């Protein structure tokens, strides 16, 4: 599903350059649930943004579902993102003046899907994340956990091949974090490929494979015995 080879990325700052990704190699097969672990500043978000076609590497190759991701113009990049990828962020990134249902339906709007069908699909995903009763509520009327559920429903609405989540539990308390991870595990149980960036060990143990990033290189990449998120609450 995802294959990257010898990926490098630097940020230029004036005459200085910060080498953030220093030759990353890894691949993710369909149906995997992978965490990318590492301390703050290790390059996790940089890597996820490249995988999400939100940013481009300086060198190396990236293939997504067999398609080379290289020198795409913004229109094609947006099409690929819409077709292949769903995004979940620490800060939820919901639109504050749209209710939960309209937030979930937004990717479908961009795909040109008509209002009635959009609403039906969005509602089915809100049901899936347990928030059907909250469809008419604005983000500021929802708890953090509920907001992240809405964001997950939105990410799924376009039926992406891969879900990319950058610190999805970073703004949540432990109990709520585990509930969100339970949802993510359930979505993966259905076969969806998911990458989760986290710096929390307990969250990483809830995936099936941990890729450990340190100073821009992968120092470990191992399968784990998945801990079910709600097994001890
Ligand atoms: P992580 O997500 O693991 O905390 P990041 O990928 O966000 O790490 O950042 C890695 C390094 O790159 C950090 O030192 C960060 O300050 C720097 N960095 C990230 N984004 C930019 C940017 N747009 N411009 C310059 N430096 C950046
Ligand atoms: Mg980050």
XYZ file of C-alpha atoms in Angstrom, residues 2-233:
232
model
C 2.788 2.379 1.018
C 6.405 2.038 0.005
C 9.090 4.587 0.728
C 12.747 4.297 -0.087
C 15.661 6.371 1.133
C 13.527 9.403 1.894
C 15.286 12.640 2.845
C 13.825 15.947 3.916
C 15.455 19.161 5.070
C 13.937 22.463 6.059
C 15.781 25.502 4.793
C 15.935 28.415 7.173
C 17.823 31.319 5.701
C 21.320 30.087 5.033
C 20.839 27.147 7.420
C 19.270 23.819 6.675
C 17.799 21.344 9.159
C 18.103 17.744 7.986
C 14.956 16.148 9.487
C 14.495 12.837 7.626
C 17.763 11.072 6.909
C 17.063 8.125 4.668
C 13.793 6.530 5.713
C 12.873 3.125 4.307
C 9.671 1.328 5.113
C 6.586 -0.153 3.637
C 3.088 -0.698 4.916
C 0.863 -3.471 3.607
C -2.886 -3.248 3.250
C -4.675 -3.813 6.555
C -1.783 -2.907 8.845
C -2.138 -0.752 11.960
C 1.241 0.919 12.432
C 2.427 3.469 14.940
C 5.256 5.885 14.272
C 6.880 6.573 17.619
C 9.499 9.070 18.581
C 10.146 12.015 20.842
C 9.119 15.547 19.955
C 11.133 16.863 17.022
C 12.134 13.425 15.727
C 10.432 14.021 12.379
C 7.143 12.134 12.854
C 4.858 14.856 11.516
C 7.264 15.610 8.684
C 7.089 11.961 7.634
C 3.307 11.789 7.985
C 2.864 14.991 5.979
C 4.919 13.508 3.162
C 2.884 10.284 3.299
C -0.235 12.461 3.231
C 0.979 14.330 0.119
C 0.801 17.549 2.117
C 4.525 17.996 1.679
C 7.196 16.543 -0.573
C 10.518 14.885 0.204
C 13.770 16.255 -1.198
C 14.867 12.852 -2.442
C 13.898 9.212 -2.309
C 10.756 7.563 -3.575
C 7.196 7.177 -2.345
C 4.666 4.847 -3.907
C 1.038 4.848 -2.750
C -1.196 2.005 -3.913
C 1.184 1.459 -6.820
C 1.260 5.105 -7.882
C 4.521 7.064 -7.754
C 4.042 10.222 -5.684
C 6.434 12.676 -7.250
C 6.147 16.175 -8.688
C 2.358 16.146 -8.563
C 0.665 19.419 -9.326
C -1.671 20.669 -6.589
C -4.787 19.547 -8.424
C -3.612 15.944 -8.807
C -2.230 15.944 -5.257
C -5.652 17.045 -3.977
C -7.343 14.314 -6.022
C -5.004 11.653 -4.636
C -5.498 12.915 -1.082
C -9.252 12.840 -1.493
C -9.279 9.414 -3.070
C -6.661 7.595 -1.015
C -6.197 9.316 2.316
C -8.106 10.278 5.425
C -6.546 12.607 7.998
C -6.964 12.881 11.751
C -5.061 15.525 13.733
C -4.370 16.170 17.408
C -6.272 19.456 17.184
C -9.323 17.867 15.429
C -9.394 20.615 12.748
C -13.177 20.751 12.606
C -14.870 23.762 11.053
C -16.261 25.678 14.003
C -19.378 27.110 12.312
C -20.478 23.784 10.791
C -22.292 21.133 12.777
C -20.989 17.573 13.202
C -22.963 16.240 10.238
C -21.726 18.963 7.859
C -18.141 18.526 9.050
C -18.319 14.806 8.255
C -19.907 15.531 4.881
C -17.272 18.050 3.809
C -14.940 15.651 1.918
C -18.003 14.429 0.017
C -18.906 18.008 -0.882
C -15.448 18.380 -2.427
C -16.086 15.197 -4.394
C -19.197 16.797 -5.869
C -21.641 14.457 -4.124
C -25.118 15.976 -3.894
C -26.620 17.158 -0.631
C -29.037 14.290 0.032
C -26.500 11.516 -0.609
C -23.849 13.443 1.294
C -26.108 13.722 4.317
C -26.969 10.017 4.220
C -23.328 8.954 3.997
C -22.209 11.442 6.669
C -24.977 10.247 8.982
C -23.951 6.620 8.532
C -20.391 7.496 9.615
C -21.621 9.526 12.576
C -23.604 6.443 13.591
C -20.482 4.344 13.191
C -18.588 6.521 15.680
C -21.564 6.579 18.050
C -22.560 10.210 17.536
C -25.783 10.070 15.533
C -27.577 12.004 18.283
C -25.013 14.815 18.041
C -25.356 15.458 14.299
C -26.775 18.967 14.735
C -24.257 20.126 17.313
C -21.398 22.521 16.667
C -17.840 21.500 17.586
C -17.796 23.797 20.636
C -20.780 21.863 22.027
C -18.805 18.593 21.911
C -16.208 17.129 24.281
C -12.669 16.523 23.050
C -13.357 12.822 22.566
C -16.533 13.560 20.647
C -14.693 16.052 18.438
C -12.081 13.439 17.599
C -14.843 10.933 16.782
C -16.362 13.464 14.394
C -12.918 13.996 12.841
C -12.518 10.227 12.432
C -15.965 9.978 10.833
C -14.975 12.802 8.465
C -11.719 11.034 7.601
C -13.628 7.842 6.800
C -16.441 9.482 4.839
C -14.518 9.420 1.563
C -13.735 5.717 2.131
C -9.946 6.222 1.957
C -7.476 3.387 1.514
C -5.295 4.716 4.320
C -6.061 6.630 7.497
C -3.248 8.906 8.731
C -3.533 10.113 12.310
C -1.040 12.584 13.817
C -1.147 12.325 17.626
C -4.910 11.604 17.548
C -4.965 11.206 21.340
C -2.510 14.011 22.087
C -5.161 16.408 23.385
C -7.226 13.819 25.279
C -7.162 12.386 28.793
C -6.186 8.730 29.217
C -9.700 7.265 29.348
C -10.842 9.236 26.297
C -7.590 8.380 24.494
C -8.276 4.685 24.982
C -11.846 5.088 23.720
C -10.526 6.769 20.579
C -7.934 3.993 20.179
C -10.719 1.428 20.584
C -12.505 3.095 17.681
C -9.301 3.100 15.616
C -8.736 -0.588 16.413
C -12.290 -1.393 15.326
C -11.786 0.444 12.032
C -8.560 -1.513 11.474
C -10.349 -4.785 12.356
C -12.525 -4.107 9.308
C -9.374 -4.102 7.176
C -8.546 -0.417 6.893
C -4.842 0.471 6.755
C -3.973 2.959 9.507
C -0.835 4.871 10.536
C -0.834 6.540 13.927
C 1.850 8.980 15.011
C 2.310 9.081 18.769
C 4.973 9.712 21.365
C 3.071 7.665 23.967
C 4.185 4.114 24.564
C 0.786 2.847 25.775
C -0.901 4.156 22.614
C 1.757 2.561 20.385
C 1.161 -0.814 22.122
C -2.423 -0.655 20.860
C -1.234 -0.849 17.248
C 0.235 -3.964 15.637
C 3.642 -2.640 14.676
C 5.851 0.117 16.064
C 8.231 2.084 13.879
C 10.625 3.962 16.122
C 12.018 7.189 14.755
C 14.976 8.952 16.317
C 16.695 12.019 14.921
C 15.324 11.326 11.464
C 16.209 7.649 11.153
C 14.268 4.482 11.933
C 16.041 2.814 14.831
C 13.541 -0.013 15.273
C 10.606 -1.499 13.370
C 8.869 -4.382 15.136
C 5.595 -6.192 15.365
C 3.866 -5.970 18.752
C 1.298 -8.030 20.589
C -1.596 -5.646 20.233
C -3.132 -4.469 23.501
C -6.877 -3.950 23.123
C -7.624 -0.383 24.147
C -10.540 -1.174 26.429
C -9.122 -4.387 27.899
C -8.312 -2.849 31.281
C -10.713 0.013 31.877
